[in-house]
Each structure stands twice: as structure tokens, then as C-alpha cells.
Coordinates of C-alpha atoms in Angstrom, one line a residue:
X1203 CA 24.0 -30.8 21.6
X1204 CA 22.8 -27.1 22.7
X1205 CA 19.5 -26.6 21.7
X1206 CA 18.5 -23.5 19.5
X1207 CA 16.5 -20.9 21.7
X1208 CA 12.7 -20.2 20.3
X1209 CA 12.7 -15.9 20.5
X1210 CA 8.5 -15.6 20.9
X1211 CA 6.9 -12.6 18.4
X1212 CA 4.1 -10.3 20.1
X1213 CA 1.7 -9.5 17.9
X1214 CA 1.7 -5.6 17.8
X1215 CA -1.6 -4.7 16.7
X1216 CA -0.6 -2.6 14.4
X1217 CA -1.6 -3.7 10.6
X1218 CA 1.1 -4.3 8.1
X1219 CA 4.1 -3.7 10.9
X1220 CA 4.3 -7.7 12.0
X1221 CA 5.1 -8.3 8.4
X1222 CA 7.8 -5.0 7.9
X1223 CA 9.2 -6.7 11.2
X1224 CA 9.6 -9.9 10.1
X1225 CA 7.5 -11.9 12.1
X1226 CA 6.1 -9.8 14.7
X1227 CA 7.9 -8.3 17.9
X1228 CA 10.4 -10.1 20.1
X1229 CA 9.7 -10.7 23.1
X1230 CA 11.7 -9.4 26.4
X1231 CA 13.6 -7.1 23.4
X1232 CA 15.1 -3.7 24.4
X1233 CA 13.5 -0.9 21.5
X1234 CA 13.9 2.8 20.2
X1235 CA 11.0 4.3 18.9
X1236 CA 12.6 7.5 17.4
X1237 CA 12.5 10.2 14.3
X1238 CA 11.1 13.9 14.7
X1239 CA 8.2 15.7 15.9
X1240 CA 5.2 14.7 14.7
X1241 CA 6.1 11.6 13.0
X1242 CA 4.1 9.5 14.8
X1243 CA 5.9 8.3 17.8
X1244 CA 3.9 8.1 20.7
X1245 CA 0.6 7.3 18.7
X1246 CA 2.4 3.8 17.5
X1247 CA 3.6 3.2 21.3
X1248 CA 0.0 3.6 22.4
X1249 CA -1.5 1.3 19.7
X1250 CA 1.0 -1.6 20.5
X1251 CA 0.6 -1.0 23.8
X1252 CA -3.2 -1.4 24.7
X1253 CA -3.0 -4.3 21.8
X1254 CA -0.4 -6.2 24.3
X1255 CA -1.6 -5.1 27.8
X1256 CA -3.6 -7.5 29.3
X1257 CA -4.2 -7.8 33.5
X1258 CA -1.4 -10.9 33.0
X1259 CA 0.8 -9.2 31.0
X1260 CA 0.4 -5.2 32.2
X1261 CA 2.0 -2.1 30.7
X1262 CA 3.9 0.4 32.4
X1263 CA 4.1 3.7 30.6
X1264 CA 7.0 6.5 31.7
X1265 CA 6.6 10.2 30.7
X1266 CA 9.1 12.5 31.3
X1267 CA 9.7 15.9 30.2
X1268 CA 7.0 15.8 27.0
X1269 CA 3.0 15.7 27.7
X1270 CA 1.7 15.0 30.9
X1271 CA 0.2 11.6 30.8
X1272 CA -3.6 14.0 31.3
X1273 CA -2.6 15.8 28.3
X1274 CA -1.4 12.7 26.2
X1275 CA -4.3 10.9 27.6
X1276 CA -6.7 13.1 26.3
X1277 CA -5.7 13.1 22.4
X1278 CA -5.2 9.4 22.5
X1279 CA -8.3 8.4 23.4
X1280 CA -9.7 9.7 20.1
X1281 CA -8.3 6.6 18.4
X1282 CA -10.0 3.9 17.9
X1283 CA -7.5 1.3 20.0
X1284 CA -7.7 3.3 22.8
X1285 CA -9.5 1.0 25.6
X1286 CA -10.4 3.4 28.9
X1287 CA -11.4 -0.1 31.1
X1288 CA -7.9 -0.6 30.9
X1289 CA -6.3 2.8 32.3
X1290 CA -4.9 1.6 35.8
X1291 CA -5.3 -2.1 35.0
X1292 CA -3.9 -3.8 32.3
X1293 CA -1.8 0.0 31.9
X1294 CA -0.2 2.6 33.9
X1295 CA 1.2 5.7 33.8
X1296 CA 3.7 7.6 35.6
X1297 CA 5.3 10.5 35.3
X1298 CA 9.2 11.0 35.6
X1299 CA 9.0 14.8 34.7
X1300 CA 10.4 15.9 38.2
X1301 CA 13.3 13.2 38.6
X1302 CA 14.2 13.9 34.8
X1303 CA 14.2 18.0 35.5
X1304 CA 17.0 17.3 39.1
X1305 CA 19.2 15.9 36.0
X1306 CA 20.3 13.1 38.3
X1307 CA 19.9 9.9 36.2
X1308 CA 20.8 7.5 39.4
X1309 CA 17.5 8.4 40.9
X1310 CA 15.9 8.2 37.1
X1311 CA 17.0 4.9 37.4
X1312 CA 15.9 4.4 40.7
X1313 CA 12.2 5.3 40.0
X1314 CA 11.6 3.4 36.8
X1315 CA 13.5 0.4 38.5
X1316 CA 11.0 0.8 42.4
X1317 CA 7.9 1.2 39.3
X1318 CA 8.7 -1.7 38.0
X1319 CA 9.7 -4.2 41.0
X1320 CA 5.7 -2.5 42.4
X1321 CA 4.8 -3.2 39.5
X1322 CA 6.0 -6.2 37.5
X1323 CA 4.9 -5.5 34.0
X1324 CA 5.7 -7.3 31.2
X1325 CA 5.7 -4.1 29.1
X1326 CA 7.8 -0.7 29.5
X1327 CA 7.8 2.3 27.9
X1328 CA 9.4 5.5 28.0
X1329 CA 8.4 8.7 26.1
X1330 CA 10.2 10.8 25.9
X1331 CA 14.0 9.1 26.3
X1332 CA 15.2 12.1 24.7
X1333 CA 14.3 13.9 27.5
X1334 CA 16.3 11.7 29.7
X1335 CA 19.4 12.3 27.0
X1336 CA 19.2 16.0 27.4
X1337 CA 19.0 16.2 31.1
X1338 CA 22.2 14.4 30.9
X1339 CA 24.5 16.8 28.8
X1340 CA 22.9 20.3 30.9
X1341 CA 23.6 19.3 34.1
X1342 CA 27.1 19.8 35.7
X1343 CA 26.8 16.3 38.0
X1344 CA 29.6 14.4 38.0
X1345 CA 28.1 10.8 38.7
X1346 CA 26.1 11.6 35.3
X1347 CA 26.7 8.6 32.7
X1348 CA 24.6 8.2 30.2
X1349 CA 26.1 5.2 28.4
X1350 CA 26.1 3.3 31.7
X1351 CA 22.4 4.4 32.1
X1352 CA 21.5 2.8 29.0
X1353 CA 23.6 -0.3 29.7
X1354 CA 22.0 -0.7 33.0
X1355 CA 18.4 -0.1 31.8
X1356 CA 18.6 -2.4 29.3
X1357 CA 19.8 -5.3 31.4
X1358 CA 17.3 -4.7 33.7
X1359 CA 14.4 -5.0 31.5
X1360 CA 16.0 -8.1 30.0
X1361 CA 16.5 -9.3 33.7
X1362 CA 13.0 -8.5 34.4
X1363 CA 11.3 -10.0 31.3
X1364 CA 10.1 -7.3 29.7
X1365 CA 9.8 -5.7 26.7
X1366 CA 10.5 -2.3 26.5
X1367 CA 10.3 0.9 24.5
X1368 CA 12.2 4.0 24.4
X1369 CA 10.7 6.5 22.4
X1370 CA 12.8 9.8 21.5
X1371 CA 13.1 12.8 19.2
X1372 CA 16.3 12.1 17.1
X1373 CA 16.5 14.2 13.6
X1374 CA 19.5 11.7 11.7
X1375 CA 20.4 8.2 11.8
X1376 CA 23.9 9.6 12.0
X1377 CA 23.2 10.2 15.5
X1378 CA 26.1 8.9 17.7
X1379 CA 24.1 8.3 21.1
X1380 CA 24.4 5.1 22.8
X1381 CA 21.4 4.0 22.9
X1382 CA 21.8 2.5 19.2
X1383 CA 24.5 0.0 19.9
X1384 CA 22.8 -1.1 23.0
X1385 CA 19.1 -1.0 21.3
X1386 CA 17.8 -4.6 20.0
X1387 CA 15.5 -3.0 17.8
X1388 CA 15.6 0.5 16.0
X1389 CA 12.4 1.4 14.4
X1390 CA 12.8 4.8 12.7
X1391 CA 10.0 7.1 11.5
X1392 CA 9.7 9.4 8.9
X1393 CA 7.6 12.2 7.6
X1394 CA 7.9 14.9 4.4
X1395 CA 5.7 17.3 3.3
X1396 CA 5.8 16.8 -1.0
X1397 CA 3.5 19.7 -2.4
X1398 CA 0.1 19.2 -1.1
X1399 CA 0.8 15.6 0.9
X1400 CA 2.1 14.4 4.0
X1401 CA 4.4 11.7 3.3
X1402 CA 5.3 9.2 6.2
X1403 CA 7.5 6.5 5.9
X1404 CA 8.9 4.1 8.7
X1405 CA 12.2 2.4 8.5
X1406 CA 13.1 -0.9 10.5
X1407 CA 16.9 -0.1 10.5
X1408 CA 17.5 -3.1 13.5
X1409 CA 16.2 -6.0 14.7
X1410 CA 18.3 -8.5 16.2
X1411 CA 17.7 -12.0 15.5
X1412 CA 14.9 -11.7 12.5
X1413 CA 14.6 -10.9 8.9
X1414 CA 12.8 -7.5 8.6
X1415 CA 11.8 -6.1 5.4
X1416 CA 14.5 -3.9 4.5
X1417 CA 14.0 -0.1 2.7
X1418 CA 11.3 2.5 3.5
X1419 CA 7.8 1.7 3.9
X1420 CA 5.0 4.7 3.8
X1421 CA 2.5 4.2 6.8
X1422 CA -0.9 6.5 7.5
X1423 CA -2.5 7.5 10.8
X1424 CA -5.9 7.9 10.8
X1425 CA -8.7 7.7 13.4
X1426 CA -8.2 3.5 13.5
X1427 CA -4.3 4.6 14.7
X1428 CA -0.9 3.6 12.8
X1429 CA -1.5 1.3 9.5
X1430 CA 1.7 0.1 7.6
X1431 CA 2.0 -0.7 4.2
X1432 CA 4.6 -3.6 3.4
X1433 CA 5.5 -3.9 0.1
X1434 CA 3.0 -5.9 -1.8
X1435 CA 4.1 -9.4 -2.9
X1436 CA 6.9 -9.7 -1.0
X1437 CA 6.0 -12.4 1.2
X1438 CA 3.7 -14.3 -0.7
X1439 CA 4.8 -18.1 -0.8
X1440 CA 6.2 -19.5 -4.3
X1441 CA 3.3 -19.9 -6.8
X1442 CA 2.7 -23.1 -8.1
X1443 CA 3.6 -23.6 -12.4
X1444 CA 0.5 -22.4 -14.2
X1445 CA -1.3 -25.3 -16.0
X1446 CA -1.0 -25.5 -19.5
X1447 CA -3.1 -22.8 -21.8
X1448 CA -5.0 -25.7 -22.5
X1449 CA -6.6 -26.3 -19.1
X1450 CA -7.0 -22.9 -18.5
X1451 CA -10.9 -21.4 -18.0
X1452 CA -11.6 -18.6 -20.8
X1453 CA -13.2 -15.8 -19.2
X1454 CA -15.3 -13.8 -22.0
X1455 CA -15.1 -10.1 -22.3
X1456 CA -18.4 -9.0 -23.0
X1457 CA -17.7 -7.3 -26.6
X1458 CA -18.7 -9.1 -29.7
X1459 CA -16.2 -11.0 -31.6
X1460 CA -13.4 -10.0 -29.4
X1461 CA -13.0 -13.3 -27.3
X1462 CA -12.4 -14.4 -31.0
X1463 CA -9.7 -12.3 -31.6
X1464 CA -8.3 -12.8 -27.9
X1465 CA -8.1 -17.2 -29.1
X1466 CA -11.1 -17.8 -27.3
X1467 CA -11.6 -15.4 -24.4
X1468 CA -9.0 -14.3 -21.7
X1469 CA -7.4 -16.7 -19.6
X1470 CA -8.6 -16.3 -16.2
X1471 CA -6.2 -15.0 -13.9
X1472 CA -4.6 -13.4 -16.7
X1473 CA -3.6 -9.8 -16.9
X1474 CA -4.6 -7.6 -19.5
X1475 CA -3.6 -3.9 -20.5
X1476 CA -5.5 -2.5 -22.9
X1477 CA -3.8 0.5 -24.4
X1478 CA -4.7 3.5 -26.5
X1479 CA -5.5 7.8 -26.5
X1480 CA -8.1 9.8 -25.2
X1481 CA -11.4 8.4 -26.5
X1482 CA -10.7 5.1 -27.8
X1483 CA -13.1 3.3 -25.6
X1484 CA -10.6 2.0 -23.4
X1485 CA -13.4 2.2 -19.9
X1486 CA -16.0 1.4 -22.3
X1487 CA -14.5 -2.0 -23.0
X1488 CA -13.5 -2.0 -18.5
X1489 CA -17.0 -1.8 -18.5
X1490 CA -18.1 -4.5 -20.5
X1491 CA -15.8 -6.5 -18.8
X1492 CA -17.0 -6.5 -15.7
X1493 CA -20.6 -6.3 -16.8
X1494 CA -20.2 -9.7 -18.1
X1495 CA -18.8 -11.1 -15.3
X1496 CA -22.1 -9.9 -13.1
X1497 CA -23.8 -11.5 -16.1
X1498 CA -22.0 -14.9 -15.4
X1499 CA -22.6 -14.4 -11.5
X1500 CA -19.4 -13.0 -10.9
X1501 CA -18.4 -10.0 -8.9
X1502 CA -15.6 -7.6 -9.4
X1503 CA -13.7 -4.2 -8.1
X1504 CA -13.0 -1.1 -10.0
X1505 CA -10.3 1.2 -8.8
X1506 CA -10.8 4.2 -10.6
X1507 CA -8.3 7.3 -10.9
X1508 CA -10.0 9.5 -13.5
X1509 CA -13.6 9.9 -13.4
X1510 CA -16.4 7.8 -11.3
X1511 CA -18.7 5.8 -13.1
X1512 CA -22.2 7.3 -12.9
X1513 CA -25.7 6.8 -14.7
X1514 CA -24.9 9.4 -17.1
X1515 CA -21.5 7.6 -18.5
X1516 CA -22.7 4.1 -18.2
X1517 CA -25.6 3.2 -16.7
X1518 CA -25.3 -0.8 -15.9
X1519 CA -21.9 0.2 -14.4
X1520 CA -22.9 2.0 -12.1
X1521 CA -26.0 0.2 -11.0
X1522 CA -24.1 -2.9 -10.7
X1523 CA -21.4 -0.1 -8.2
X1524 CA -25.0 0.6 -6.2
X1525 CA -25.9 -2.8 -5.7
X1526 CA -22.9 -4.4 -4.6
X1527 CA -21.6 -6.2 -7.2
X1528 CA -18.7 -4.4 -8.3
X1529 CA -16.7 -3.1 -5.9
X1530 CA -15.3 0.9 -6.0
X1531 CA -12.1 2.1 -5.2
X1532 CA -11.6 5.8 -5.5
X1533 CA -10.0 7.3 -2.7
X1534 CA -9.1 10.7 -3.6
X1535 CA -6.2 11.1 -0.6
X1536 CA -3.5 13.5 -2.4
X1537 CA -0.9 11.4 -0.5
X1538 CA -1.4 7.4 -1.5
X1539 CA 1.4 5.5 -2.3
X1540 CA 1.1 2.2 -4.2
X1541 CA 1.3 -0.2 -1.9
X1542 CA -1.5 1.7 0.2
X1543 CA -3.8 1.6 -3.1
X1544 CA -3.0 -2.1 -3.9
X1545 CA -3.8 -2.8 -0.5
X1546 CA -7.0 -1.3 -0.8
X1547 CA -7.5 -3.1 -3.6
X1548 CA -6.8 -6.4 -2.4
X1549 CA -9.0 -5.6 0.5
X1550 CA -11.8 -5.1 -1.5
X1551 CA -11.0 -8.0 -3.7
X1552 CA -11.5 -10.4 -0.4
X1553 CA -14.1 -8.6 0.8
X1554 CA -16.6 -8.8 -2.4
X1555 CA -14.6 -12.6 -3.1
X1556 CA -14.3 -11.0 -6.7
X1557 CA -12.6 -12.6 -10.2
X1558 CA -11.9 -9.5 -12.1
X1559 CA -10.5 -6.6 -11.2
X1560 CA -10.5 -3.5 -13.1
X1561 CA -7.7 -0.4 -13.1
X1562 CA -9.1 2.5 -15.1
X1563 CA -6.2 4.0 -15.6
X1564 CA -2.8 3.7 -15.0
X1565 CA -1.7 7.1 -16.1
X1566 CA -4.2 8.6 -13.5
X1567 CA -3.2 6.0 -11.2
X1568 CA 0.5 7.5 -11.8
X1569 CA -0.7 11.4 -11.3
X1570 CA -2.6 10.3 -7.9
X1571 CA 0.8 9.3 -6.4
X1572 CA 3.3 12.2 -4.9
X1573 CA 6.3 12.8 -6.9
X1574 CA 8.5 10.2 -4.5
X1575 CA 5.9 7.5 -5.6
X1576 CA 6.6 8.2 -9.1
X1577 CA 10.2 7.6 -9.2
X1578 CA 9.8 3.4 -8.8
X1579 CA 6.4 3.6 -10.4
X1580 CA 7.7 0.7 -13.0
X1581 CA 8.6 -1.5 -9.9
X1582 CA 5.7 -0.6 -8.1
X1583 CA 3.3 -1.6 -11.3
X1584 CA 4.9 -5.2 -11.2
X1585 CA 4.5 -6.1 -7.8
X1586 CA 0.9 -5.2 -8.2
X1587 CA 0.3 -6.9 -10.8
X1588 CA 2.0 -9.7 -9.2
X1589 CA 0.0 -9.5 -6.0
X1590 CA -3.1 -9.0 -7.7
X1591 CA -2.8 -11.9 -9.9
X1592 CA -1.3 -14.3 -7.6
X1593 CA -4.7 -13.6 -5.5
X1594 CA -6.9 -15.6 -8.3
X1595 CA -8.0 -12.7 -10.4
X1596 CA -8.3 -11.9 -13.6
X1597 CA -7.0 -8.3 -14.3
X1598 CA -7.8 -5.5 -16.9
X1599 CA -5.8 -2.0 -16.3
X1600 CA -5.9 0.4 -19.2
X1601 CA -3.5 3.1 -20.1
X1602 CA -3.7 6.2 -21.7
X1603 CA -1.4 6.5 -25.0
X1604 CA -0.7 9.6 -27.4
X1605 CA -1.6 8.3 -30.8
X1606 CA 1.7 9.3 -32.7
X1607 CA -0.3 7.5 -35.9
X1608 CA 3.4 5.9 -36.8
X1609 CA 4.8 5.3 -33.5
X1610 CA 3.5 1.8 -32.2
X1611 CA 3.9 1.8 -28.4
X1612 CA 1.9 -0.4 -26.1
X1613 CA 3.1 1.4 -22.4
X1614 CA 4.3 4.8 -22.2
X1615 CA 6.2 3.2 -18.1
X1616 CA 7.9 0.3 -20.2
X1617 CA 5.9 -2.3 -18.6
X1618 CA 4.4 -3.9 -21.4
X1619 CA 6.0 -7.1 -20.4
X1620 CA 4.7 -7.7 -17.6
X1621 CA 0.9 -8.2 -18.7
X1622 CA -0.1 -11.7 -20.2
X1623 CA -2.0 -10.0 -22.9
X1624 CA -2.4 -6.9 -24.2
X1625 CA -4.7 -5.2 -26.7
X1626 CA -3.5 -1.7 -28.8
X1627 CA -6.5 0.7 -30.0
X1628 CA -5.5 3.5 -32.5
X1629 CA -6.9 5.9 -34.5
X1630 CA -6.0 6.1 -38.3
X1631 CA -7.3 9.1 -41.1
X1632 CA -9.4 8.0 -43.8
X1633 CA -10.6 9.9 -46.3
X1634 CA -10.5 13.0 -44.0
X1635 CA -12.0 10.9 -40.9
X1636 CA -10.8 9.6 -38.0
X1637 CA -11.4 5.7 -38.0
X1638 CA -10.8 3.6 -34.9
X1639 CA -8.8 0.0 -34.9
X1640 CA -7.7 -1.7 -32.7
X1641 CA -5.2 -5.4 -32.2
X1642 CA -4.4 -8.1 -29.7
X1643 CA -0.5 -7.8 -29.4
X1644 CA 0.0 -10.8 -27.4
X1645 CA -1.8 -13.2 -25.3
X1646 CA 1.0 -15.6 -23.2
X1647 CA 1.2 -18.9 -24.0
X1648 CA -1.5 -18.7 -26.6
X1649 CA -3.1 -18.5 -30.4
X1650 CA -4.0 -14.6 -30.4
X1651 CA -5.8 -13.0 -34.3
X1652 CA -3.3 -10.7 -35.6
X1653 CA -5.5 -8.6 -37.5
X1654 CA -5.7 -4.8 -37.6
X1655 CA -9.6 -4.6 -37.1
X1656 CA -12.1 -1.8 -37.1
X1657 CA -14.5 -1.0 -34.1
X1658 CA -17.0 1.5 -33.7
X1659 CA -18.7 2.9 -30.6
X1660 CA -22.7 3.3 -30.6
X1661 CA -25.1 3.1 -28.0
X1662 CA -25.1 0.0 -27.3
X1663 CA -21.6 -0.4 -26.6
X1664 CA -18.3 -1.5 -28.6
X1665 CA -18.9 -3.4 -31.9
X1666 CA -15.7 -4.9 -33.7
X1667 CA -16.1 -5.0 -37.1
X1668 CA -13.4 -7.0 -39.9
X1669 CA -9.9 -6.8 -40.9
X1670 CA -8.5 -3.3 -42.2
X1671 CA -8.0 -3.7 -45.9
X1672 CA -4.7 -2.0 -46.4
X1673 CA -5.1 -1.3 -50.0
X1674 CA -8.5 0.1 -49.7
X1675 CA -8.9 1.7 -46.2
X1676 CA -5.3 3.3 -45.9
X1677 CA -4.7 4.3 -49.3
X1678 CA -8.3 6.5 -49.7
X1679 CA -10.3 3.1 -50.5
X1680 CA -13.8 3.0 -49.5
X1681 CA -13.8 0.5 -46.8
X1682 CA -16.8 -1.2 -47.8
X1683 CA -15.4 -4.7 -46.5
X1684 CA -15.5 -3.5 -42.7
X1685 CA -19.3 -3.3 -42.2
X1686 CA -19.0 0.2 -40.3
X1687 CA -20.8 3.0 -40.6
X1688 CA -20.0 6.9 -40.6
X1689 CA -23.6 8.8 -39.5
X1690 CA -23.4 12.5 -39.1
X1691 CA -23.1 14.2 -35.9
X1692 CA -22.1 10.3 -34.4
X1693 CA -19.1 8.5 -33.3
X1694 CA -17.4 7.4 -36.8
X1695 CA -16.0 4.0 -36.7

């Protein structure tokens, strides 16, 4: 019986790319780095490098006709990976420029092949390849073969247990060189310019003998190097069947009368979308929210996309922001795409160990993304609701609705499904005043009130009062029932 050979994944250092690669890296595996200037290239070589360098497994590192290795040197070590103790120990340059520029790829061979026997590394790269390709196709030698070239690199390095990287400046996949056949892995970057954002995406178009996650996935690089951002949910193991309604904690939501409505409080780990238009109290009722969970010794994490929560807007909010118990997520990058900002969410979600989570709103969370984000925003909105919800948390997003007064909508993204509850607030004309109501619409697996009730805003927060009367509120009635007030110059009811 032949047994099965066990492939050993490197760790690569780089956060989110061990989980777009499947796994991690393979060893001894023969790789192309490529995509167009700029993208990204040699900065992701660098960061994978000095994370697997080490004086028992040492790096060698080839330039050829790009930067010299001072040059290259210089703007790499303004990255946070970069480790000077380990230039000329656990990692070496050398610089092929002169072989590369006699267009004789025999003696390229020869150098990189007396480098390594010196040398024995466990690690190779070569930046840039394209280089190497070019220098090929100018020169008029007649013992020039490049597909041989590659053939015999390749089995060298596999001969000589190492992994290697060839990193080069190709502009389309279409791209007929080679190096592609012969390449066990083909990780392809990306990068667009949408208005005022840089988009980069990376691609993991080959590699042999794993599962990668397939499609585009956006990436940033920042001063901590290369960070890549999977899809969210996508390898999260198979949840467990929820326990019955019955057994399930009820969380309260910190408005009068309003667990009542919801059966008894929200479900915890529930999520809820609360839905209405401009002024409805939609982040007055986030607010409450979370300020009962710091009541109940619980922290949470706000991502906000409109405007911050200060001392002028709500004043416990925010203190409970300056203390630490609520967590604040408001990057303001023009170039985020969703799985960046529900990573940043999750990571503040284990970082404060919170049980609510609050998204205020999604229709600024929609005009934060580029345009390509925008396109898959419906798919993007369920895995993060799956991801944050599969974490433990209970979850309240809002969304902005235009009050048609006869249209009842709950989600202007057709996503109304996906939440475990949701709550409606409109507006409705009385008597020449705008009233506020709002309803539960559903709450999963549960005994919801169905009742169109009236709320008013004061001071002192969101106060629900009783059922609409239909005879005497919508038809000019005084609503004398619904214990709500109209004061001059204040909020009407």
C-alpha cells in the first residue's frame, strides 16, 4: 500500500494570505509572484521572507535588472517586518544585474545555481524574473532557451529543497510565458485606481495540491507590510443547531416597553435591523442598546459610517467610547472593502470580548465602499452578518429608509431576510403633524406584538407609548388613547 505524502505549509507571515492559500505555503514549491508595477510585489516577497528566514532555514534573495538590493534595502526597512539583525544571516542578497544585462541565461543559471550550492538556503527568490524573460528575447544568442531555463531552475530548487519565488512584472493572465505551466503556485496581484481609492486585490489563480479560496480578494499595505482580507465566514466550521427559543437568554434593549413588544427582549446572538428615514431615532435606540448592555456589565463595539458619537449628540455614548467600554470603529479610508471593515470589526469584538455589536448605518456603510464594493454589497451584508453572529454576538445594524407613507419596505438592499428580527419606524400625518410609529416585523422563531405603536423622542431618550387607534389617529381623531404629547417648539410624538 503506497503511503500518501504529507506536503508541509510555511506559515507566511502575512495576515489573512495562509487562509486565501488554503492552508499556508507548500513547502519546497516552485512560485510566481507577478502583476504590474506597483502592485505590491516585492513588498509581499520581503514580508514572507524575513517571517521564514531563520539561521537554519536561510533566505537567498536574487536581484536582477530592477532596484539594487541598497536601493530596495532602504524602502523596506520602513516596514514594520523588516528585521536588520538578520541582513547577511538568516538573509542574503545578491545581485544578478551584470549576468542578466550579457543576456546569456547559462551563466544566469550558473550564478544562482554556485549561490546556492555556497549557500544552501532553504528559501529563493528572484525579483525581478521579468528581467531575466526580457534579456532572453533582445539578445541574438543562439544557446538562449528560456523554457528550458525555467524547466531547469525549477528542478533545481525542488532538487535542492527549497522554496522558491520568482517575482515578475506581467500585465494579463493571458500571458503565454512558460513560467506558468511550469510554476506550482501563481499568485497574482492587482491594483485600480476607482475615483479617489486605490483598489488592490490579489488572486491565487494556482496552487498545486491545496484548496485555495478562489475569486479576488482586496489586500492593503500599510506600514505593518501586506494584510489580506479573506472572505469573511468562509472557513468557519459548521455551527451547531440553535437551541430552542425557549432556552435562549433575552438580552433587553434599554427602551421602555419595547422588550415587550420584541416577546420579551432580543434573543442573544440574534440579529436585529432596525429600519426607518432620516430622524426616526434609529442611533437613538443603537444607543440605548448598548448603554444597557454597560448597565448589565457588558461591553460592545460601534462601527459608525455617518457621524461619531460625541457629548453633544449623546452624552453616556460617548463616555462609555472614552472609557473603554464600547468599542469604536470609524475608519474613514476612502478605499475599505467589506471584508476589511468586518475584519475590523471582528477584531475589536475579540479585543474588548464584547456581546453586542452595533452598525449605525448600513446605507453609510454602503457609500464608504468604492463603487466595485457596491456591486456584491447584498452578498457581502450576509456573510457579515454571518461572521458576526456566528462569533457570539448579538447584533443591531440600522438602515436608512425613505418614508413613501404607503410603501412598507423594511431594506432598501433586499436583505431583510437575513436578520432574525427586525423593527420598522415610520412617520404618519395627523392632524397636520408628523407622528412617529414604529413595529416589530418579525422576530425568528418567536411570539413578536404586532401592533402599530407610537413613540416619542424627549430628553431622556425614546419612550413607546400604546397601540395606534386607526379610527381615531388616522382618520383626524384626537389620539387621546396613546399618552403622547405634542409641546411647541419640541419633538412631536
Amino acid at each position: 500500500m503506497t503511503t500518501k505524502v504529507t506536503i508541509n505549509r510555511l506559515a507566511t507571515g502575512v495576515p489573512g494570505l495562509d487562509e486565501v492559500l488554503g492552508g499556508g505555503l507548500p513547502e519546497f514549491s516552485f512560485n510566481l509572484i507577478a502583476g504590474p508595477p506597483g502592485c505590491g510585489k516585492t513588498t509581499l516577497a520581503h514580508q514572507m521572507m524575513f517571517a521564514l528566514a531563520t539561521p537554519e532555514r536561510p533566505a537567498l534573495f536574487f536581484t536582477v535588472l530592477g532596484e539594487p538590493p541598497l536601493k530596495m534595502l532602504r524602502y523596506q526597512q520602513q516596514f514594520d517586518f523588516f528585521d536588520n539583525d538578520a541582513i547577511n544571516h538568516s538573509v542574503r542578497y545578491v545581485n544578478l544585474a551584470d549576468d542578466t544585462l550579457a543576456g546569456d541565461l547559462d551563466e544566469v543559471l550558473r550564478r544562482i545555481v554556485a549561490e546556492v550550492e555556497a549557500y544552501s538556503p532553504a528559501l529563493v527568490f528572484v525579483d525581478s524574473f521579468r528581467s531575466v524573460v526580457l534579456a532572453s528575447q533582445t539578445q541574438n544568442n543562439p544557446n538562449n532557451n528560456l523554457p528550458q531555463f525555467i524547466q531547469q531552475l525549477g528542478m533545481l530548487m525542488t532538487t535542492w529543497q527549497a522554496t522558491t519565488f520568482l517575482i515578475g512584472e506581467y500585465f494579463t493572465e493571458a500571458d503565454t510565458n512558460p513560467i506558468f505551466t511550469v510554476a506550482d503556485g501563481l499568485i497574482w496581484l492587482r491594483q485600480s485606481v476607482q475615483r479617489n481609492s486605490m483598489v488592490r486585490k490579489m488572486e491565487i489563480m494556482k496552487m498545486r495540491g491545496q484548496p485555495n479560496l478562489p475569486g479576488l480578494h482586496t489586500f492593503r499595505i500599510n506600514s505593518s507590510g501586506v494584510t489580506v482580507f479573506a472572505p469573511v465566514g468562509v472557513n468557519m466550521p459548521t455551527q451547531q443547531l440553535s437551541p430552542p427559543i425557549s432556552e435562549l437568554a433575552r438580552l433587553k434593549m434599554g427602551v421602555p416597553r419595547l422588550d415587550e413588544m420584541l416577546g420579551g427582549g432580543l434573543p442573544r446572538g440574534y440579529s436585529l435591523l432596525v429600519a426607518g428615514p432620516s430622524g426616526s431615532g434609529k442611533s437613538i435606540l443603537a444607543a440605548a442598546f448598548l448603554l444597557q448592555g454597560a448597565n448589565e456589565g457588558e461591553t460592545g463595539v460601534i462601527a459608525v459610517f455617518e457621524q461619531r458619537p460625541n457629548y453633544s449628540q449623546n452624552a453616556a455614548l460617548a463616555q462609555l467610547i472614552e472609557n473603554g467600554t464600547v468599542g469604536l470603529v470609524d475608519s474613514l479610508a476612502p478605499d475599505l472593502s467589506t471584508d476589511e471593515i468586518v475584519q475590523l470589526i471582528l477584531d475589536e469584538v475579540r479585543r474588548k470580548k464584547a456581546t453586542r455589536v452595533v452598525i449605525d448605518s448600513l446605507s453609510g456603510f454602503e457609500l464608504a465602499l468604492p463603487p466595485t464594493f457596491r456591486e456584491d454589497f447584498r452578498e457581502s451584508l450576509s456573510r457579515m452578518v454571518t461572521a458576526l453572529t456566528h462569533v457570539g454576538v448579538t447584533v443591531l445594524m440600522t438602515c436608512e429608509l425613505e418614508d413613501r407613507y404607503t410603501d412598507l419596505r423594511f431594506s432598501p438592499y433586499g436583505t431583510a431576510f437575513l436578520t432574525d428580527a427586525i423593527i420598522v419606524q415610520r412617520y404618519i400625518e395627523v392632524r397636520s403633524r408628523l407622528l412617529r410609529i414604529m413595529a416589530v416585523v418579525k422576530v425568528r422563531a418567536s411570539h413578536h406584538c404586532n401592533e402599530l405603536r407610537l413613540y416619542r423622542i424627549t430628553n431622556e431618550g425614546m419612550q413607546i407609548g400604546d397601540m395606534m387607534d386607526d379610527q381615531e389617529g388616522l382618520l383626524g381623531g384626537s389620539p387621546s388613547r396613546q399618552r403622547v404629547e405634542t409641546r411647541p417648539g419640541g419633538n412631536q410624538a
